[in-house]
Amino acid sequence: MARLRYADAITSALREEMLADDRVFIAGEEVGQYLGTLGVTSGFLKEFGPMRVVDTPISEVGILGLGIGSAMAGLRPVCEMMRMDFAMVAYDQVINHAAKIRYMFGGQFKVPMVIRGPSGVGRQLSAQHSQSLEVLFAHVPGLKVVMPATPADMKGLLKTAMRDDNPVIVMEALRLYFEKPDVLDAILPGLSEVPDDPDFTVPFGKANVLRAGTDVTLIGYSTMTIQCLKAANILAQEGISAEVVDLRTLLPLDMATPIASIKKTHRAVVVQEQWGLYGCAAEISAQIAERAFYDLDAPVQRVTGAFVPMPFARNLENISFPSEHDIVIAAKRTLGR
Amino acid sequence: MAKKPTLDLTKYVRFYEQMVYIREFEELIGKEWNNAAAHGMGGYMHLYSGEEAIAVGLIGGMDLAAGDCFIGHYRDHGYALAAGSDPGEVMAEICGKATGCSKGKGGSMHICDAARGFYGGYGIVGGNVPIALGLGWALKYRNQKNVCACFFGDGSMNQGAFHETLNMAQLYKVPVIFALENNGYAMGTSIERSHANQNLRSRVDSFAMRSVTINGQDIFEVHEQMAQIIQEMKEDPHPVFVEFKTYRYHGHGAADTPVTQSTYRTRDEVARAKDQLDPIKFAQEKLLELGVLTDELIADMQARAYASAEAAMKFSDDSPYPDPSELIKDVYA
Ligand SMILES: Cc1ncc(C[n+]2csc(CCOP(=O)(O)OP(=O)(O)O)c2C)c(N)n1
Ligand SMILES: [Mg+2]
């Protein structure tokens, strides 16, 4: 076991897959000579050369087109978006093209590509650089959407994404990138641990019970899973035993694991970083209502970000997305406290 | 050049002072970045040092009070200051304070000043360029004798949006100045490594748009040429693409440290630019030579600029953060 930061897990997955499969290449802005905007591809250009580590102009449409076409032609591209917000510039390539090609041509082609990059709130990056837009991708058949919360999942899910034969959107939690292993392990012992085995992967569509509990189920993904773990720690001090379920992938979505947990706890809180309206937490809550209504002792609670563009001022930013305290309050509400 | 019009030298002294002011403002932010959190600064921070003559000379050639307007990208403090925005409000925005021009909700990248026709700084590369088309369209729609300037960097020219916009702007003959600030780099990527055709001005030839290349370090050239072009645009609405050659002194943003900068440019290159291409030095030498500036005047302006930047910082420091109730305001009109 190695104790890694989330960013190191990305590097490790990318590097191992590039070594294992020479069809894999990376394209994006500042991925090569600049050593990566956030350093995850540091040294890659030197190690793999310019055909496999492609520095591009600021042309997201071009980057994704390069990916889609070369994937159709048998390569396995990893397209880096400097930030996932910038994928919006090339949304057409993802939604109208990458997601459609398999079905629209009756299964004749496949598009084995990864679109990855940091996502979600950072620190004072303001309205155009703080969004967590997973719902825009998770709504679309033909795509897969991965949102890892832990270094091990980051590595294992990214490797699975790179081996998958479909377009996979890997949304990396910017807030977690450089969190120190000590800090993670203080939230939950072993949280920063990543298996050394080069064949270690994490399958899609298998949620993970990160912490067992009996009173209430906290369901999250990405940064919000970590917030749930922090909330569970606070609840424990107050004698409330919370189970934390990390969804890991939104598409495919594993509802069996959270529902099994709810059958035990009879209460659920679903947490999502960004806007709640029509969001992933709404979908999950609806499925719980459909499949576990009679197991519930209280209405499902959602905790979501404020329905506003991200403000710049630090004090406003801090209250715009869910804190562990918001989750604690929602959990207590399910318990009538 | 046979009959060069005589220069309005008092205007250039004013421009000189504005450039000094922007420089001091940016350098103060650069210095205070060590203390960013205490001031409320954070996130990205893109400084304009080295490029001042473009904003000052071009915006100085527009009549904002009469309806001329402009839009920019995230390296936007200089635009506002050149337009005469309140420096305290600009600094307060950079620090996320309630008294900021965008109420602390936008930050450094999203300065604006509606009263002065500044339609804002935008953070998505190339994203502001199509909006300029609409601003120009509105001017033409209302038969206004006005122009709109759109500032963007060399990186923007590799966005599809740029090319769609220029085609439409020429097709509809909108009075927009597409002001390319060509500082040689988009973040850590040089022109050579990102443009197949490195003659950026010639890239717009395919739209049959009027274009010109201007030394962006020479306030006299910037202003004289732009004043002439703006006048012609007002008489006969049409778009113009202007390539300003310039250089940025600081890293791309605060995160672009000397270490990361070493992946794409040398310290020597930066030092040489500061020595040989500085717009303030250039203006200063010429104005001294012309006898309208003196060493005392220069020292005086410098001191005033520094004091004024400090005063802006103090105004910001004394200002409160936005009230939490602000969070949900201004989502809709
Ligand atoms: C669509 C998009 N892609 C990437 C980025 C990240 N980014 C911000 S500024 C920048 C460089 C832009 O350089 P340029 O346009 O030359 O302007 P300069 O910073 O040199 O003034 C990059 C890559 C972004 N903001 N938007
Ligand atoms: Mg540039």
Short mmCIF file of N, CA and C and ligand atoms in Angstrom, two decimals, chain A residues 29-30 37 57-60 63 81-83 85-87 89 128-129, chain B residues 44 46-48 51 73-75 79 109 122-127 152-157 159 180-189 191 195 248 251-253, ligand 1:
data_model
loop_
_atom_site.label_atom_id
_atom_site.label_comp_id
_atom_site.label_asym_id
_atom_site.label_seq_id
_atom_site.Cartn_x
_atom_site.Cartn_y
_atom_site.Cartn_z
N GLU A 29 -4.05 21.08 -23.13
CA GLU A 29 -3.30 22.33 -23.00
C GLU A 29 -2.28 22.21 -21.87
N GLU A 30 -1.04 22.50 -22.16
CA GLU A 30 0.04 22.55 -21.17
C GLU A 30 0.33 21.19 -20.53
N THR A 37 -0.69 21.70 -16.05
CA THR A 37 -1.13 22.88 -15.29
C THR A 37 -1.09 22.59 -13.79
N PRO A 57 -3.04 23.77 -28.86
CA PRO A 57 -3.51 25.16 -28.68
C PRO A 57 -4.72 25.16 -27.75
N ILE A 58 -5.21 26.36 -27.42
CA ILE A 58 -6.42 26.47 -26.59
C ILE A 58 -7.61 26.24 -27.51
N SER A 59 -7.86 24.98 -27.81
CA SER A 59 -8.87 24.61 -28.80
C SER A 59 -9.58 23.35 -28.33
N GLU A 60 -10.54 23.53 -27.43
CA GLU A 60 -11.20 22.37 -26.84
C GLU A 60 -11.95 21.55 -27.88
N ILE A 63 -9.38 19.49 -29.52
CA ILE A 63 -8.84 18.45 -28.64
C ILE A 63 -9.79 17.25 -28.61
N MET A 81 -9.02 18.28 -20.21
CA MET A 81 -9.58 19.63 -20.15
C MET A 81 -8.87 20.32 -18.98
N MET A 82 -8.30 21.48 -19.24
CA MET A 82 -7.57 22.16 -18.17
C MET A 82 -8.46 22.33 -16.95
N ARG A 83 -9.71 22.63 -17.22
CA ARG A 83 -10.78 22.58 -16.22
C ARG A 83 -12.00 22.03 -16.93
N ASP A 85 -14.94 22.98 -16.79
CA ASP A 85 -15.79 24.07 -17.31
C ASP A 85 -15.49 24.32 -18.79
N PHE A 86 -14.25 24.14 -19.19
CA PHE A 86 -13.87 24.45 -20.57
C PHE A 86 -14.41 23.41 -21.56
N ALA A 87 -14.82 22.26 -21.04
CA ALA A 87 -15.44 21.26 -21.93
C ALA A 87 -16.74 21.81 -22.50
N VAL A 89 -17.14 24.54 -23.95
CA VAL A 89 -16.81 25.09 -25.27
C VAL A 89 -16.99 24.01 -26.34
N GLN A 128 -16.90 31.12 -13.53
CA GLN A 128 -16.63 30.36 -14.76
C GLN A 128 -15.58 29.26 -14.56
N HIS A 129 -15.09 29.11 -13.33
CA HIS A 129 -14.03 28.12 -13.08
C HIS A 129 -14.30 27.31 -11.82
N TYR B 44 -7.19 33.05 -9.20
CA TYR B 44 -6.27 33.45 -10.27
C TYR B 44 -5.99 34.95 -10.14
N HIS B 46 -4.19 37.77 -12.82
CA HIS B 46 -3.43 38.03 -14.05
C HIS B 46 -3.08 39.51 -14.13
N LEU B 47 -1.81 39.81 -14.12
CA LEU B 47 -1.37 41.21 -14.09
C LEU B 47 -1.03 41.73 -15.49
N TYR B 48 -1.19 43.04 -15.65
CA TYR B 48 -1.13 43.68 -16.98
C TYR B 48 0.22 44.34 -17.25
N GLU B 51 1.95 45.77 -20.65
CA GLU B 51 1.00 45.89 -21.76
C GLU B 51 0.16 47.17 -21.67
N HIS B 73 -10.86 40.35 -21.61
CA HIS B 73 -10.69 39.05 -21.00
C HIS B 73 -10.24 39.25 -19.55
N TYR B 74 -9.78 38.18 -18.95
CA TYR B 74 -9.53 38.18 -17.51
C TYR B 74 -8.35 39.04 -17.06
N ARG B 75 -7.47 39.45 -17.97
CA ARG B 75 -6.32 40.28 -17.58
C ARG B 75 -6.82 41.73 -17.65
N TYR B 79 -7.76 47.69 -18.04
CA TYR B 79 -8.82 48.28 -18.87
C TYR B 79 -9.66 49.24 -18.04
N MET B 109 -10.84 38.50 -12.26
CA MET B 109 -11.08 38.22 -13.68
C MET B 109 -12.34 38.88 -14.22
N TYR B 122 -13.81 38.48 -18.89
CA TYR B 122 -14.36 37.12 -18.93
C TYR B 122 -13.25 36.08 -18.83
N GLY B 123 -13.58 34.94 -18.26
CA GLY B 123 -12.56 33.96 -17.91
C GLY B 123 -12.41 32.80 -18.87
N ILE B 124 -13.34 32.67 -19.81
CA ILE B 124 -13.23 31.57 -20.78
C ILE B 124 -12.51 32.12 -22.01
N VAL B 125 -11.38 31.53 -22.33
CA VAL B 125 -10.58 32.06 -23.44
C VAL B 125 -11.43 32.10 -24.71
N GLY B 126 -11.52 33.27 -25.32
CA GLY B 126 -12.31 33.43 -26.55
C GLY B 126 -13.77 33.70 -26.29
N GLY B 127 -14.23 33.52 -25.07
CA GLY B 127 -15.66 33.63 -24.77
C GLY B 127 -16.21 35.04 -24.92
N PHE B 152 -8.49 40.77 -26.37
CA PHE B 152 -8.30 39.34 -26.16
C PHE B 152 -6.84 39.00 -26.44
N GLY B 153 -6.44 37.79 -26.07
CA GLY B 153 -5.05 37.40 -26.25
C GLY B 153 -4.85 36.50 -27.45
N ASP B 154 -3.59 36.25 -27.75
CA ASP B 154 -3.25 35.39 -28.88
C ASP B 154 -3.87 34.00 -28.74
N GLY B 155 -4.04 33.55 -27.48
CA GLY B 155 -4.64 32.23 -27.27
C GLY B 155 -6.06 32.15 -27.81
N SER B 156 -6.79 33.25 -27.73
CA SER B 156 -8.19 33.27 -28.18
C SER B 156 -8.32 32.94 -29.66
N MET B 157 -7.28 33.25 -30.42
CA MET B 157 -7.39 33.05 -31.87
C MET B 157 -7.40 31.58 -32.26
N GLN B 159 -9.52 29.53 -30.78
CA GLN B 159 -10.86 29.08 -30.45
C GLN B 159 -11.75 29.22 -31.70
N LEU B 180 -6.20 42.45 -30.57
CA LEU B 180 -5.38 41.31 -30.15
C LEU B 180 -4.17 41.81 -29.37
N GLU B 181 -4.07 41.36 -28.13
CA GLU B 181 -2.87 41.66 -27.34
C GLU B 181 -1.92 40.48 -27.52
N ASN B 182 -1.08 40.59 -28.51
CA ASN B 182 -0.16 39.48 -28.80
C ASN B 182 1.09 39.62 -27.95
N ASN B 183 1.07 38.92 -26.82
CA ASN B 183 2.23 38.98 -25.93
C ASN B 183 3.13 37.75 -26.10
N GLY B 184 2.90 37.02 -27.16
CA GLY B 184 3.82 35.93 -27.50
C GLY B 184 3.50 34.60 -26.86
N TYR B 185 2.68 34.62 -25.82
CA TYR B 185 2.40 33.38 -25.09
C TYR B 185 0.94 33.28 -24.69
N ALA B 186 0.42 32.10 -24.72
CA ALA B 186 -0.84 31.78 -24.07
C ALA B 186 -0.46 30.86 -22.92
N MET B 187 -0.52 31.38 -21.74
CA MET B 187 -0.01 30.67 -20.57
C MET B 187 1.43 30.26 -20.84
N GLY B 188 1.74 28.97 -20.87
CA GLY B 188 3.12 28.54 -21.11
C GLY B 188 3.40 28.13 -22.54
N THR B 189 2.48 28.47 -23.45
CA THR B 189 2.63 28.01 -24.83
C THR B 189 2.90 29.19 -25.75
N ILE B 191 3.55 31.30 -29.30
CA ILE B 191 2.89 31.35 -30.61
C ILE B 191 3.43 30.24 -31.52
N HIS B 195 0.31 28.12 -33.09
CA HIS B 195 -0.33 28.66 -34.30
C HIS B 195 0.41 28.14 -35.53
N ARG B 248 4.25 40.34 -21.72
CA ARG B 248 3.80 40.38 -20.32
C ARG B 248 4.98 40.11 -19.40
N GLY B 251 4.28 36.28 -14.58
CA GLY B 251 3.80 34.99 -15.04
C GLY B 251 2.38 35.13 -15.56
N HIS B 252 1.90 34.09 -16.21
CA HIS B 252 0.54 34.15 -16.76
C HIS B 252 -0.46 34.59 -15.69
N GLY B 253 -0.38 33.96 -14.56
CA GLY B 253 -1.19 34.32 -13.40
C GLY B 253 -0.34 34.03 -12.17
C1 LIG C 1 -11.70 27.77 -23.13
C2 LIG C 1 -10.59 27.91 -22.16
N1 LIG C 1 -9.55 27.05 -22.22
C3 LIG C 1 -8.52 27.18 -21.35
C4 LIG C 1 -8.50 28.18 -20.42
C5 LIG C 1 -7.33 28.32 -19.45
N2 LIG C 1 -6.57 29.53 -19.78
C6 LIG C 1 -6.85 30.69 -19.20
S1 LIG C 1 -5.94 31.93 -19.81
C7 LIG C 1 -5.10 30.91 -20.85
C8 LIG C 1 -4.06 31.48 -21.75
C9 LIG C 1 -4.61 32.54 -22.67
O1 LIG C 1 -3.59 33.23 -23.32
P1 LIG C 1 -3.87 34.47 -24.23
O2 LIG C 1 -5.19 34.35 -24.88
O3 LIG C 1 -2.70 34.64 -25.13
O4 LIG C 1 -3.98 35.72 -23.24
P2 LIG C 1 -2.86 36.27 -22.24
O5 LIG C 1 -3.06 35.52 -20.96
O6 LIG C 1 -1.54 36.04 -22.85
O7 LIG C 1 -3.17 37.71 -22.03
C10 LIG C 1 -5.55 29.59 -20.70
C11 LIG C 1 -5.03 28.44 -21.42
C12 LIG C 1 -9.62 29.02 -20.37
N3 LIG C 1 -9.72 29.99 -19.44
N4 LIG C 1 -10.63 28.89 -21.25
#
